[in-house]
PDB file of C-alpha atoms and ligand atoms in Angstrom:
ATOM      1  CA  MET A   6     113.385 158.082  71.859  1.00  0.00           C
ATOM      2  CA  ASP A   7     110.979 155.416  69.588  1.00  0.00           C
ATOM      3  CA  ASP A   8     107.529 156.075  69.882  1.00  0.00           C
ATOM      4  CA  GLU A   9     106.517 153.515  67.373  1.00  0.00           C
ATOM      5  CA  PRO A  10     104.935 150.488  68.893  1.00  0.00           C
ATOM      6  CA  VAL A  11     106.469 147.249  69.813  1.00  0.00           C
ATOM      7  CA  ARG A  12     104.380 145.090  67.262  1.00  0.00           C
ATOM      8  CA  SER A  13     104.457 141.455  67.891  1.00  0.00           C
ATOM      9  CA  SER A  14     105.472 139.331  65.048  1.00  0.00           C
ATOM     10  CA  PRO A  15     102.276 137.029  63.233  1.00  0.00           C
ATOM     11  CA  LEU A  16     103.432 134.115  65.357  1.00  0.00           C
ATOM     12  CA  GLU A  17     103.449 135.880  68.394  1.00  0.00           C
ATOM     13  CA  GLN A  18      99.821 137.066  67.763  1.00  0.00           C
ATOM     14  CA  ARG A  19      98.759 133.688  67.022  1.00  0.00           C
ATOM     15  CA  LEU A  20     100.388 132.106  69.971  1.00  0.00           C
ATOM     16  CA  SER A  21      99.146 134.969  71.810  1.00  0.00           C
ATOM     17  CA  ARG A  22      95.061 134.190  70.729  1.00  0.00           C
ATOM     18  CA  LEU A  23      96.107 130.674  71.473  1.00  0.00           C
ATOM     19  CA  LEU A  24      96.711 131.353  75.092  1.00  0.00           C
ATOM     20  CA  HIS A  25      93.682 133.604  75.341  1.00  0.00           C
ATOM     21  CA  ARG A  26      91.387 131.519  74.266  1.00  0.00           C
ATOM     22  CA  ARG A  27      92.907 128.417  76.778  1.00  0.00           C
ATOM     23  CA  ARG A  28      92.471 131.144  79.622  1.00  0.00           C
ATOM     24  CA  ALA A  29      88.971 131.891  78.226  1.00  0.00           C
ATOM     25  CA  GLU A  30      88.573 127.968  78.284  1.00  0.00           C
ATOM     26  CA  SER A  31      89.764 127.387  82.148  1.00  0.00           C
ATOM     27  CA  ARG A  32      92.164 125.476  80.090  1.00  0.00           C
ATOM     28  CA  LEU A  33      95.305 127.245  80.781  1.00  0.00           C
ATOM     29  CA  ARG A  34      97.685 125.555  83.235  1.00  0.00           C
ATOM     30  CA  ASN A  35     100.471 126.528  85.552  1.00  0.00           C
ATOM     31  CA  LEU A  36     103.433 124.770  86.922  1.00  0.00           C
ATOM     32  CA  LYS A  37     102.750 124.569  90.393  1.00  0.00           C
ATOM     33  CA  ALA A  38     105.920 123.411  93.315  1.00  0.00           C
ATOM     34  CA  SER A  39     104.208 121.679  96.627  1.00  0.00           C
ATOM     35  CA  PRO A  40     105.655 124.332  99.436  1.00  0.00           C
ATOM     36  CA  PRO A  41     108.836 122.380 101.105  1.00  0.00           C
ATOM     37  CA  GLY A  42     107.113 120.477 104.330  1.00  0.00           C
ATOM     38  CA  SER A  43     103.523 120.513 103.243  1.00  0.00           C
ATOM     39  CA  ILE A  44     100.841 117.143 103.141  1.00  0.00           C
ATOM     40  CA  ASP A  45     100.440 115.399 100.258  1.00  0.00           C
ATOM     41  CA  PHE A  46      96.196 114.806  99.718  1.00  0.00           C
ATOM     42  CA  SER A  47      96.657 114.557  95.556  1.00  0.00           C
ATOM     43  CA  SER A  48      99.695 113.379  93.916  1.00  0.00           C
ATOM     44  CA  ASN A  49      99.800 109.141  93.032  1.00  0.00           C
ATOM     45  CA  ASP A  50     102.603 108.665  95.462  1.00  0.00           C
ATOM     46  CA  PHE A  51      99.722 106.430  97.416  1.00  0.00           C
ATOM     47  CA  LEU A  52     102.700 104.447  99.185  1.00  0.00           C
ATOM     48  CA  SER A  53     104.968 106.626  99.926  1.00  0.00           C
ATOM     49  CA  LEU A  54     107.693 105.388  98.062  1.00  0.00           C
ATOM     50  CA  SER A  55     108.910 108.691  96.891  1.00  0.00           C
ATOM     51  CA  THR A  56     110.208 109.229 100.303  1.00  0.00           C
ATOM     52  CA  SER A  57     111.219 105.879 101.229  1.00  0.00           C
ATOM     53  CA  PRO A  58     114.599 105.185 102.721  1.00  0.00           C
ATOM     54  CA  GLN A  59     114.379 101.441 101.551  1.00  0.00           C
ATOM     55  CA  LEU A  60     113.483 102.085  98.180  1.00  0.00           C
ATOM     56  CA  ARG A  61     115.835 104.579  98.014  1.00  0.00           C
ATOM     57  CA  GLN A  62     118.895 102.676  98.664  1.00  0.00           C
ATOM     58  CA  SER A  63     118.164 100.584  96.425  1.00  0.00           C
ATOM     59  CA  PHE A  64     117.621 102.267  93.734  1.00  0.00           C
ATOM     60  CA  LEU A  65     120.831 103.334  94.454  1.00  0.00           C
ATOM     61  CA  SER A  66     122.210 100.459  95.143  1.00  0.00           C
ATOM     62  CA  GLU A  67     121.290  98.996  91.409  1.00  0.00           C
ATOM     63  CA  LEU A  68     122.524 102.011  90.012  1.00  0.00           C
ATOM     64  CA  GLN A  69     125.676 101.544  90.965  1.00  0.00           C
ATOM     65  CA  ALA A  70     125.239  97.774  90.432  1.00  0.00           C
ATOM     66  CA  HIS A  71     124.308  97.826  86.908  1.00  0.00           C
ATOM     67  CA  SER A  72     124.572 100.888  84.997  1.00  0.00           C
ATOM     68  CA  SER A  73     128.362 102.536  84.230  1.00  0.00           C
ATOM     69  CA  GLN A  74     125.942 105.755  82.746  1.00  0.00           C
ATOM     70  CA  LEU A  75     123.477 108.059  83.932  1.00  0.00           C
ATOM     71  CA  GLY A  76     120.642 108.295  81.085  1.00  0.00           C
ATOM     72  CA  SER A  77     119.647 105.703  77.585  1.00  0.00           C
ATOM     73  CA  THR A  78     122.022 108.495  75.618  1.00  0.00           C
ATOM     74  CA  GLY A  79     119.056 108.277  72.609  1.00  0.00           C
ATOM     75  CA  SER A  80     116.230 107.016  71.417  1.00  0.00           C
ATOM     76  CA  ARG A  81     115.655 102.997  72.550  1.00  0.00           C
ATOM     77  CA  LEU A  82     115.478 102.807  68.709  1.00  0.00           C
ATOM     78  CA  LEU A  83     118.096 104.376  67.579  1.00  0.00           C
ATOM     79  CA  ASP A  84     121.424 103.478  70.053  1.00  0.00           C
ATOM     80  CA  GLY A  85     119.641 104.279  73.343  1.00  0.00           C
ATOM     81  CA  ASN A  86     118.418 100.830  74.156  1.00  0.00           C
ATOM     82  CA  SER A  87     120.329  99.059  77.210  1.00  0.00           C
ATOM     83  CA  GLU A  88     120.272  94.515  78.750  1.00  0.00           C
ATOM     84  CA  LEU A  89     118.826  96.928  81.906  1.00  0.00           C
ATOM     85  CA  ALA A  90     116.171  98.262  80.383  1.00  0.00           C
ATOM     86  CA  GLU A  91     115.290  95.039  78.824  1.00  0.00           C
ATOM     87  CA  SER A  92     115.790  92.919  81.875  1.00  0.00           C
ATOM     88  CA  LEU A  93     113.541  95.550  83.947  1.00  0.00           C
ATOM     89  CA  GLU A  94     110.792  95.103  81.155  1.00  0.00           C
ATOM     90  CA  ARG A  95     110.842  91.247  81.290  1.00  0.00           C
ATOM     91  CA  GLU A  96     110.582  91.059  85.106  1.00  0.00           C
ATOM     92  CA  LEU A  97     108.090  93.803  85.472  1.00  0.00           C
ATOM     93  CA  ALA A  98     106.074  91.843  82.818  1.00  0.00           C
ATOM     94  CA  ALA A  99     106.528  88.918  85.104  1.00  0.00           C
ATOM     95  CA  PHE A 100     105.442  90.710  88.190  1.00  0.00           C
ATOM     96  CA  HIS A 101     101.915  91.616  86.177  1.00  0.00           C
ATOM     97  CA  GLY A 102     102.092  88.059  84.571  1.00  0.00           C
ATOM     98  CA  GLY A 103     102.241  89.462  81.252  1.00  0.00           C
ATOM     99  CA  GLN A 104     104.069  88.037  77.945  1.00  0.00           C
ATOM    100  CA  ALA A 105     106.280  91.299  77.637  1.00  0.00           C
ATOM    101  CA  GLY A 106     106.876  94.806  79.252  1.00  0.00           C
ATOM    102  CA  LEU A 107     107.558  98.681  77.235  1.00  0.00           C
ATOM    103  CA  LEU A 108     109.226 101.087  79.629  1.00  0.00           C
ATOM    104  CA  THR A 109     108.455 104.360  78.760  1.00  0.00           C
ATOM    105  CA  ASN A 110     108.600 107.968  79.842  1.00  0.00           C
ATOM    106  CA  SER A 111     105.558 108.581  81.338  1.00  0.00           C
ATOM    107  CA  GLY A 112     101.999 107.328  81.738  1.00  0.00           C
ATOM    108  CA  PHE A 113     101.115 109.843  79.520  1.00  0.00           C
ATOM    109  CA  ASP A 114     103.669 108.780  76.833  1.00  0.00           C
ATOM    110  CA  ALA A 115     102.214 105.239  77.096  1.00  0.00           C
ATOM    111  CA  ASN A 116      98.524 106.284  76.461  1.00  0.00           C
ATOM    112  CA  VAL A 117      99.956 108.272  73.510  1.00  0.00           C
ATOM    113  CA  SER A 118     101.711 104.747  72.126  1.00  0.00           C
ATOM    114  CA  LEU A 119      99.181 102.567  72.308  1.00  0.00           C
ATOM    115  CA  PHE A 120      96.599 104.372  70.919  1.00  0.00           C
ATOM    116  CA  SER A 121      98.336 105.637  68.317  1.00  0.00           C
ATOM    117  CA  CYS A 122      99.293 101.786  66.927  1.00  0.00           C
ATOM    118  CA  LEU A 123      96.403  99.793  68.163  1.00  0.00           C
ATOM    119  CA  PRO A 124      93.401 100.912  67.058  1.00  0.00           C
ATOM    120  CA  GLN A 125      92.945 100.352  62.964  1.00  0.00           C
ATOM    121  CA  ALA A 126      90.711 102.237  60.294  1.00  0.00           C
ATOM    122  CA  GLY A 127      87.116 100.692  61.147  1.00  0.00           C
ATOM    123  CA  ASP A 128      87.672 100.174  64.528  1.00  0.00           C
ATOM    124  CA  VAL A 129      85.878 102.637  67.826  1.00  0.00           C
ATOM    125  CA  ILE A 130      87.080 103.656  70.859  1.00  0.00           C
ATOM    126  CA  VAL A 131      84.217 104.304  73.554  1.00  0.00           C
ATOM    127  CA  TYR A 132      85.306 106.111  76.368  1.00  0.00           C
ATOM    128  CA  ASP A 133      83.779 108.737  78.341  1.00  0.00           C
ATOM    129  CA  GLU A 134      84.275 112.215  79.697  1.00  0.00           C
ATOM    130  CA  LEU A 135      86.134 111.301  82.696  1.00  0.00           C
ATOM    131  CA  ILE A 136      88.738 109.259  80.795  1.00  0.00           C
ATOM    132  CA  HIS A 137      92.468 110.391  81.506  1.00  0.00           C
ATOM    133  CA  ALA A 138      93.264 113.646  79.526  1.00  0.00           C
ATOM    134  CA  SER A 139      96.152 111.502  78.144  1.00  0.00           C
ATOM    135  CA  VAL A 140      93.785 108.695  76.472  1.00  0.00           C
ATOM    136  CA  HIS A 141      91.664 111.931  75.317  1.00  0.00           C
ATOM    137  CA  GLU A 142      94.303 113.606  73.515  1.00  0.00           C
ATOM    138  CA  SER A 143      95.534 110.164  71.913  1.00  0.00           C
ATOM    139  CA  VAL A 144      92.448 109.019  70.254  1.00  0.00           C
ATOM    140  CA  HIS A 145      91.671 112.472  69.077  1.00  0.00           C
ATOM    141  CA  ARG A 146      95.161 112.584  67.157  1.00  0.00           C
ATOM    142  CA  THR A 147      94.346 109.083  65.829  1.00  0.00           C
ATOM    143  CA  ARG A 148      91.341 110.326  64.071  1.00  0.00           C
TER     144      ARG A 148
HETATM  145  C1  PLP B   9      94.936 106.685  83.677  1.00  0.00           C
HETATM  146  C2  PLP B   9      96.183 107.193  83.583  1.00  0.00           C
HETATM  147  N1  PLP B   9      96.190 107.375  82.478  1.00  0.00           N
HETATM  148  C3  PLP B   9      97.311 108.246  82.251  1.00  0.00           C
HETATM  149  C4  PLP B   9      98.420 108.989  83.550  1.00  0.00           C
HETATM  150  C5  PLP B   9      99.029 110.233  83.134  1.00  0.00           C
HETATM  151  O1  PLP B   9     100.579 109.252  83.510  1.00  0.00           O
HETATM  152  P1  PLP B   9     101.771 110.482  83.665  1.00  0.00           P
HETATM  153  O2  PLP B   9     101.514 111.746  85.084  1.00  0.00           O
HETATM  154  O3  PLP B   9     103.275 109.445  84.178  1.00  0.00           O
HETATM  155  O4  PLP B   9     102.186 111.263  82.681  1.00  0.00           O
HETATM  156  C6  PLP B   9      97.454 109.104  84.717  1.00  0.00           C
HETATM  157  C7  PLP B   9      98.298 109.903  85.583  1.00  0.00           C
HETATM  158  O5  PLP B   9      97.832 109.822  86.770  1.00  0.00           O
HETATM  159  C8  PLP B   9      96.652 108.162  85.020  1.00  0.00           C
HETATM  160  O6  PLP B   9      96.250 108.300  85.817  1.00  0.00           O
END
């Protein structure tokens, strides 16, 4: 039997220290799934669209009618772009009265995209402590 203590690598030690620090600062997050049948008081599904039978049917019909493949197959900047994505962007822009639209994977990604290209050297970004974490993260990345 080997009595040697299990040694962790420098990378594991560093990650362990970082996790410990996150836990100490109450910044360690965990994924949780809502139990089936629970009542939703905290998501962004204010209109209950996620469980709308009409929206579900409409989504499936659109998918059936316009998409011969599932997924983009890759980055839109390379070969993952599609007429379907572009037409949805045009439709969303028109709905919001904007000149153009841009689909992103999430609101978090939208903020990272925006704040990594709009602010230029010398610009000032004013925000408060209640700004969404994605803006916080984005702003601090662009410094
Ligand atoms: C203002 C704001 N920005 C960004 C996000 C992040 O969006 P997502 O969860 O799609 O990444 C949210 C999510 O609630 C938000 O309220």
